[in-house]
Coordinates of C-alpha atoms in Angstrom, one line a residue:
X1 CA 41.6 -164.1 293.1
X2 CA 44.3 -161.8 292.0
X3 CA 41.9 -160.5 289.2
X4 CA 39.6 -159.2 291.9
X5 CA 42.5 -157.4 293.5
X6 CA 43.4 -155.6 290.2
X7 CA 39.7 -154.8 289.3
X8 CA 39.2 -153.4 292.8
X9 CA 42.2 -151.1 292.5
X10 CA 41.0 -149.6 289.3
X11 CA 37.4 -149.2 290.7
X12 CA 39.0 -147.3 293.8
X13 CA 40.9 -145.1 291.5
X14 CA 37.7 -143.9 290.0
X15 CA 36.0 -143.6 293.3
X16 CA 38.9 -141.6 294.7
X17 CA 38.7 -138.9 292.1
X18 CA 37.2 -136.7 294.9
X19 CA 40.7 -136.3 296.2
X20 CA 41.4 -134.2 293.1
X21 CA 38.9 -131.6 294.1
X22 CA 41.8 -129.4 294.9
X23 CA 42.5 -129.1 291.2
X24 CA 38.8 -128.0 290.6
X25 CA 38.5 -125.7 293.5
X26 CA 40.3 -122.6 292.3
X27 CA 38.7 -122.8 288.7
X28 CA 35.2 -123.3 290.5
X29 CA 35.9 -120.2 292.6
X30 CA 36.8 -118.2 289.4
X31 CA 33.9 -119.5 287.4
X32 CA 31.2 -118.8 290.0
X33 CA 32.8 -115.9 291.8
X34 CA 32.9 -117.4 295.2
X35 CA 35.2 -117.9 298.2
X36 CA 36.7 -120.8 300.1
X37 CA 33.6 -121.6 302.1
X38 CA 31.3 -122.0 299.2
X39 CA 33.9 -123.7 296.9
X40 CA 34.2 -126.4 299.5
X41 CA 30.5 -127.3 299.5
X42 CA 30.5 -129.8 296.6
X43 CA 33.5 -131.6 298.2
X44 CA 32.0 -131.4 301.7
X45 CA 28.6 -132.7 300.4
X46 CA 30.1 -135.5 298.4
X47 CA 32.0 -136.7 301.6
X48 CA 28.8 -136.5 303.8
X49 CA 26.5 -138.3 301.1
X50 CA 29.3 -140.7 300.5
X51 CA 29.4 -141.7 304.2
X52 CA 25.6 -141.9 304.6
X53 CA 25.0 -143.9 301.5
X54 CA 27.7 -146.3 302.7
X55 CA 25.4 -147.0 305.6
X56 CA 22.6 -147.7 303.1
X57 CA 24.8 -149.8 300.8
X58 CA 26.1 -151.9 303.7
X59 CA 22.6 -153.1 304.4
X60 CA 22.2 -154.5 300.9
X61 CA 25.7 -156.1 300.3
X62 CA 25.1 -159.7 300.5
X63 CA 21.4 -159.4 299.9
X64 CA 21.6 -158.3 296.3
X65 CA 23.9 -158.9 293.4
X66 CA 27.3 -157.2 294.1
X67 CA 27.7 -156.7 290.3
X68 CA 24.3 -155.0 290.2
X69 CA 25.3 -152.7 293.0
X70 CA 28.5 -151.8 291.4
X71 CA 26.7 -151.0 288.0
X72 CA 24.1 -149.0 289.7
X73 CA 26.8 -146.9 291.6
X74 CA 28.5 -146.4 288.3
X75 CA 25.4 -145.0 286.7
X76 CA 24.9 -142.5 289.4
X77 CA 28.6 -141.5 289.3
X78 CA 28.4 -141.0 285.6
X79 CA 25.2 -139.0 285.5
X80 CA 26.6 -136.8 288.4
X81 CA 29.7 -135.9 286.5
X82 CA 27.7 -135.3 283.2
X83 CA 25.1 -133.1 284.8
X84 CA 27.9 -131.0 286.3
X85 CA 28.6 -129.9 282.9
X86 CA 25.4 -127.9 283.0
X87 CA 26.0 -126.4 286.5
X88 CA 25.2 -122.6 286.5
X89 CA 26.0 -122.0 290.1
X90 CA 27.7 -123.6 293.1
X91 CA 24.5 -125.0 294.5
X92 CA 23.6 -126.9 291.3
X93 CA 27.2 -128.3 291.3
X94 CA 26.8 -129.3 294.9
X95 CA 23.8 -131.4 294.0
X96 CA 25.3 -133.0 290.9
X97 CA 28.9 -133.5 292.3
X98 CA 28.1 -133.8 295.9
X99 CA 24.8 -135.7 296.1
X100 CA 24.7 -137.9 292.8
X101 CA 28.4 -138.8 292.7
X102 CA 28.6 -139.2 296.4
X103 CA 25.7 -141.6 296.5
X104 CA 27.2 -143.6 293.6
X105 CA 30.4 -144.0 295.3
X106 CA 28.9 -144.7 298.6
X107 CA 26.8 -147.6 297.5
X108 CA 29.7 -149.2 295.6
X109 CA 32.7 -148.6 297.8
X110 CA 32.1 -151.3 300.3
X111 CA 31.6 -154.0 297.7
X112 CA 35.3 -154.6 296.7
X113 CA 36.3 -154.6 300.3
X114 CA 33.7 -157.2 301.1
X115 CA 34.6 -159.4 298.2
X116 CA 38.3 -159.3 299.0
X117 CA 37.6 -160.1 302.7
X118 CA 36.1 -163.2 301.7
X119 CA 38.7 -164.1 299.1
X120 CA 41.5 -163.6 301.5
X121 CA 40.3 -164.2 305.1
X122 CA 43.8 -164.8 306.6
X123 CA 45.4 -161.6 304.9
X124 CA 42.5 -159.2 305.0
X125 CA 44.6 -156.3 306.3
X126 CA 47.3 -156.3 303.7
X127 CA 45.0 -157.2 300.7
X128 CA 42.3 -154.7 301.5
X129 CA 45.0 -152.1 302.1
X130 CA 46.4 -152.8 298.6
X131 CA 43.0 -152.4 297.0
X132 CA 42.2 -149.3 298.9
X133 CA 45.5 -147.9 297.7
X134 CA 43.8 -147.2 294.5
X135 CA 41.5 -144.7 296.3
X136 CA 44.5 -142.9 297.6
X137 CA 46.5 -143.1 294.4
X138 CA 43.5 -141.7 292.4
X139 CA 45.0 -138.1 292.3
X140 CA 48.1 -139.5 290.7
X141 CA 46.0 -140.0 287.7
X142 CA 43.0 -137.9 288.0
X143 CA 44.7 -134.7 289.2
X144 CA 47.1 -134.2 286.3
X145 CA 44.4 -135.5 283.9
X146 CA 42.0 -133.0 285.3
X147 CA 44.5 -130.2 285.2
X148 CA 45.3 -131.0 281.5
X149 CA 41.5 -131.1 280.6
X150 CA 40.8 -127.8 282.4
X151 CA 43.7 -126.1 280.7
X152 CA 42.8 -127.4 277.2
X153 CA 39.0 -127.6 277.3
X154 CA 37.7 -125.8 280.4
X155 CA 36.2 -126.8 283.6
X156 CA 32.7 -127.8 282.6
X157 CA 33.9 -129.8 279.6
X158 CA 36.2 -131.8 282.0
X159 CA 33.2 -132.7 284.1
X160 CA 31.5 -134.0 281.0
X161 CA 34.5 -136.1 279.8
X162 CA 35.0 -137.5 283.3
X163 CA 31.3 -138.7 283.4
X164 CA 31.4 -140.4 280.0
X165 CA 34.8 -142.1 280.7
X166 CA 34.2 -143.2 284.3
X167 CA 30.8 -144.6 283.4
X168 CA 32.1 -146.8 280.7
X169 CA 35.0 -148.0 282.9
X170 CA 32.9 -148.8 286.0
X171 CA 30.3 -150.9 284.0
X172 CA 33.1 -152.8 282.2
X173 CA 35.1 -153.6 285.4
X174 CA 31.8 -154.5 287.2
X175 CA 31.2 -157.2 284.6
X176 CA 34.6 -158.8 285.1
X177 CA 34.7 -159.0 288.9
X178 CA 34.1 -162.4 290.4
X179 CA 32.0 -163.0 293.5
X180 CA 33.0 -166.1 295.2
X181 CA 30.2 -166.2 297.8
X182 CA 26.4 -166.5 297.7
X183 CA 24.1 -163.6 297.5
X184 CA 22.1 -164.6 300.6
X185 CA 23.1 -163.5 304.0
X186 CA 22.5 -167.1 305.2
X187 CA 25.3 -168.3 302.9
X188 CA 27.6 -165.7 304.3
X189 CA 26.8 -166.8 307.9
X190 CA 27.6 -170.4 307.2
X191 CA 30.9 -169.5 305.6
X192 CA 32.2 -167.1 308.2
X193 CA 31.5 -169.0 311.4
X194 CA 31.6 -165.8 313.4
X195 CA 30.3 -165.5 317.0
X196 CA 29.9 -161.7 316.8
X197 CA 26.2 -161.2 316.3
X198 CA 25.2 -158.4 318.6
X199 CA 24.6 -154.8 317.6
X200 CA 27.7 -152.7 317.2
X201 CA 26.2 -150.2 319.5
X202 CA 26.3 -152.7 322.4
X203 CA 30.1 -153.0 322.5
X204 CA 32.0 -151.0 325.0
X205 CA 34.7 -150.0 322.5
X206 CA 32.3 -148.5 319.8
X207 CA 32.1 -145.0 321.2
X208 CA 35.8 -144.8 321.4
X209 CA 36.6 -146.4 318.0
X210 CA 34.0 -144.2 316.4
X211 CA 35.5 -141.1 317.9
X212 CA 39.0 -142.1 316.8
X213 CA 37.9 -142.6 313.3
X214 CA 36.0 -139.3 313.3
X215 CA 39.1 -137.4 314.4
X216 CA 41.3 -139.2 312.0
X217 CA 39.1 -138.4 309.0
X218 CA 38.3 -134.9 310.1
X219 CA 42.0 -134.1 310.1
X220 CA 42.7 -135.9 306.9
X221 CA 39.9 -134.5 304.9
X222 CA 40.6 -131.0 306.1
X223 CA 44.2 -131.3 304.9
X224 CA 43.1 -132.8 301.5
X225 CA 40.8 -129.9 300.9
X226 CA 43.4 -127.4 301.9
X227 CA 46.4 -128.7 300.0
X228 CA 46.1 -126.4 297.0
X229 CA 45.2 -123.3 299.0
X230 CA 48.2 -123.8 301.4
X231 CA 50.5 -124.3 298.5
X232 CA 49.2 -121.1 296.9
X233 CA 48.8 -118.9 299.9
X234 CA 51.6 -120.0 302.3
X235 CA 54.4 -121.3 299.9
X236 CA 53.5 -119.2 296.9
X237 CA 53.2 -122.1 294.4
X238 CA 51.4 -122.0 291.1
X239 CA 48.6 -124.4 290.4
X240 CA 50.6 -126.2 287.9
X241 CA 53.4 -126.8 290.4
X242 CA 50.9 -128.0 293.0
X243 CA 49.3 -130.3 290.5
X244 CA 52.8 -131.9 290.1
X245 CA 53.3 -132.3 293.8
X246 CA 49.7 -134.0 294.0
X247 CA 51.4 -137.0 292.4
X248 CA 53.8 -137.3 295.4
X249 CA 51.0 -136.8 297.9
X250 CA 48.9 -139.5 296.2
X251 CA 51.6 -141.9 296.3
X252 CA 51.9 -141.4 300.0
X253 CA 48.2 -141.6 300.5
X254 CA 48.1 -144.9 298.6
X255 CA 51.0 -146.3 300.5
X256 CA 49.5 -145.5 303.8
X257 CA 46.6 -148.0 303.1
X258 CA 48.4 -151.2 302.8
X259 CA 51.1 -150.1 305.3
X260 CA 48.6 -149.3 308.1
X261 CA 46.4 -152.3 306.9
X262 CA 49.4 -154.5 307.8
X263 CA 50.2 -152.6 311.0
X264 CA 46.7 -152.8 312.2
X265 CA 46.3 -156.5 311.6
X266 CA 49.9 -157.2 313.1
X267 CA 49.9 -155.0 316.2
X268 CA 46.3 -154.0 316.7
X269 CA 44.1 -151.0 316.0
X270 CA 45.2 -149.1 319.2
X271 CA 48.8 -149.1 318.2
X272 CA 48.0 -148.2 314.5
X273 CA 45.9 -145.2 315.6
X274 CA 48.4 -143.9 318.1
X275 CA 51.2 -144.1 315.5
X276 CA 49.1 -142.1 313.0
X277 CA 48.1 -139.5 315.4
X278 CA 51.7 -138.9 316.5
X279 CA 52.9 -138.6 312.9
X280 CA 50.2 -135.9 312.4
X281 CA 51.3 -134.0 315.5
X282 CA 54.9 -133.9 314.2
X283 CA 54.0 -132.7 310.7
X284 CA 51.5 -130.0 311.9
X285 CA 53.8 -128.6 314.5
X286 CA 56.4 -128.3 311.7
X287 CA 53.9 -126.2 309.7
X288 CA 53.8 -123.6 312.3
X289 CA 57.3 -122.4 311.1
X290 CA 56.5 -122.6 307.4
X291 CA 57.3 -119.7 304.9
X292 CA 57.6 -119.3 301.1
X293 CA 61.3 -120.2 301.1
X294 CA 60.7 -123.6 302.5
X295 CA 59.4 -125.7 299.6
X296 CA 60.8 -128.9 300.9
X297 CA 58.7 -128.4 304.0
X298 CA 55.5 -128.3 302.0
X299 CA 56.3 -131.6 300.2
X300 CA 57.4 -133.4 303.5
X301 CA 54.6 -132.3 305.6
X302 CA 51.8 -132.8 303.2
X303 CA 53.2 -136.2 302.2
X304 CA 53.0 -137.3 305.8
X305 CA 49.5 -135.8 306.3
X306 CA 48.2 -137.5 303.1
X307 CA 49.7 -140.8 304.1
X308 CA 47.8 -140.6 307.4
X309 CA 44.4 -140.1 305.8
X310 CA 45.2 -143.2 303.8
X311 CA 46.1 -145.0 307.0
X312 CA 42.7 -144.3 308.5
X313 CA 40.9 -145.7 305.4
X314 CA 42.6 -149.0 306.3
X315 CA 42.6 -148.9 310.1
X316 CA 38.8 -148.4 310.2
X317 CA 37.7 -151.4 308.2
X318 CA 40.3 -153.8 309.7
X319 CA 39.4 -152.5 313.2
X320 CA 35.7 -153.0 312.5
X321 CA 36.4 -156.6 311.5
X322 CA 38.6 -157.2 314.5
X323 CA 36.4 -155.7 317.1
X324 CA 33.0 -156.5 315.8
X325 CA 33.4 -159.6 313.5
X326 CA 32.8 -160.5 309.9
X327 CA 29.1 -161.6 310.1
X328 CA 27.7 -158.2 310.1
X329 CA 30.7 -156.4 308.8
X330 CA 29.0 -154.6 305.9
X331 CA 26.3 -153.1 308.1
X332 CA 28.7 -152.3 310.9
X333 CA 31.2 -150.6 308.7
X334 CA 28.5 -148.6 307.1
X335 CA 27.6 -147.4 310.6
X336 CA 31.3 -146.7 311.4
X337 CA 31.8 -144.9 308.1
X338 CA 29.2 -142.2 309.1
X339 CA 32.2 -140.8 311.1
X340 CA 33.8 -140.0 307.8
X341 CA 30.9 -138.0 306.7
X342 CA 30.7 -136.2 310.0
X343 CA 34.4 -135.4 309.9
X344 CA 33.9 -133.9 306.4
X345 CA 31.1 -131.7 307.5
X346 CA 32.9 -130.3 310.5
X347 CA 36.3 -130.1 308.9
X348 CA 35.4 -128.4 305.6
X349 CA 32.9 -125.9 307.0
X350 CA 35.2 -124.9 310.0
X351 CA 38.3 -124.7 307.8
X352 CA 36.6 -122.5 305.2
X353 CA 35.3 -120.1 307.8
X354 CA 38.8 -119.8 309.5
X355 CA 40.3 -119.1 306.2
X356 CA 37.6 -116.6 305.0
X357 CA 37.2 -114.9 308.3
X358 CA 40.5 -115.0 310.1
X359 CA 42.9 -115.9 307.2
X360 CA 45.0 -118.0 309.7
X361 CA 46.5 -121.2 308.7
X362 CA 48.5 -121.6 311.9
X363 CA 45.2 -121.8 313.8
X364 CA 44.1 -124.7 311.8
X365 CA 47.3 -126.6 312.4
X366 CA 47.1 -125.8 316.1
X367 CA 43.6 -127.3 316.2
X368 CA 44.8 -130.4 314.3
X369 CA 47.5 -130.9 316.9
X370 CA 45.0 -130.6 319.8
X371 CA 42.6 -133.1 318.1
X372 CA 45.4 -135.7 317.5
X373 CA 46.4 -135.6 321.2
X374 CA 42.8 -136.1 322.2
X375 CA 42.8 -139.0 319.7
X376 CA 45.8 -140.6 321.4
X377 CA 44.0 -140.6 324.6
X378 CA 40.8 -142.0 323.1
X379 CA 42.7 -144.8 321.2
X380 CA 44.0 -146.2 324.5
X381 CA 40.3 -147.1 325.3
X382 CA 40.1 -149.2 322.2
X383 CA 41.3 -152.7 322.5
X384 CA 41.1 -155.7 320.0
X385 CA 40.3 -157.7 323.1
X386 CA 37.1 -156.0 323.8
X387 CA 34.8 -158.5 322.1
X388 CA 32.1 -158.7 324.7
X389 CA 29.0 -156.6 324.3
X390 CA 27.4 -154.8 327.3

């Protein structure tokens, strides 16, 4: 089913356009006359709604047509971008970009993962990681494209063009994807032969695995949202220069997904999580010594940090499969993914307040180091052998 891998990558590229918010953030601040806290609202709301609607979508995958759910998600995404063209304030934009697009991506995101897990049951980690690399690689395409559209046509016109383009592409790809399993849950149960049938909340590892994912995404999403502002404020870079570096960061974000998908499947989720946390600690500690004459430091540190957000988007689904089985994977991962939304809510709000009130980036990186060390401790409580519920 190589076709499904290719189609999934392209779908993920569109879904991952949220990671290009850094390109929109400064023009949004200038257009609406707002600061860092308010300009993060659409991005934060998107991530929260995206995570919550993943929970909703997970309940319907396997019960309704996967193609229909993909098209429905594409309609919401297209409408959200198009209506953003009419935004007159940050609250209107938060609704169109954050809620409508977030809902569309949320109900669609799990479908390619679910399909590929069934297509490649013995190589789930690597294959799913490859598909998810499209989400991380999205800024490689959407950031330069968005920058060009904004420079030539304006912010709101860019929203309009994205909506029309993305809508047509998603519907077209949805018609081409092949679903190799039945649409009824009973069909899935017969095919999977999985003994995991208890609620995810009854497993001893769940509080620790959930907390680890929360910390990993909180850190990663905070960094994604700050990439442009750190480049501007700490390293004195222009928006155009930062847009160029976004290509490098996107490559690392994309590479983190198949890399850590393989690591998680090969060595276990605990090892993968600790590796990611320790890389974040090293990169964040280095940032405490940053200044405007250290351009190379900006590139190296943010490449590592973007790689590790990509890592968590592979660690989490593979960990969910390992610990809690495939039979209820869609529903379980929907529950697990709420950690992503919670991480967005905490990270974006707290980061914006620290910047606006204290204007202290070092404090942010100190907090990231502390959270990573807590994550290392919690990850030791997670074991792939913990398959028995309370």
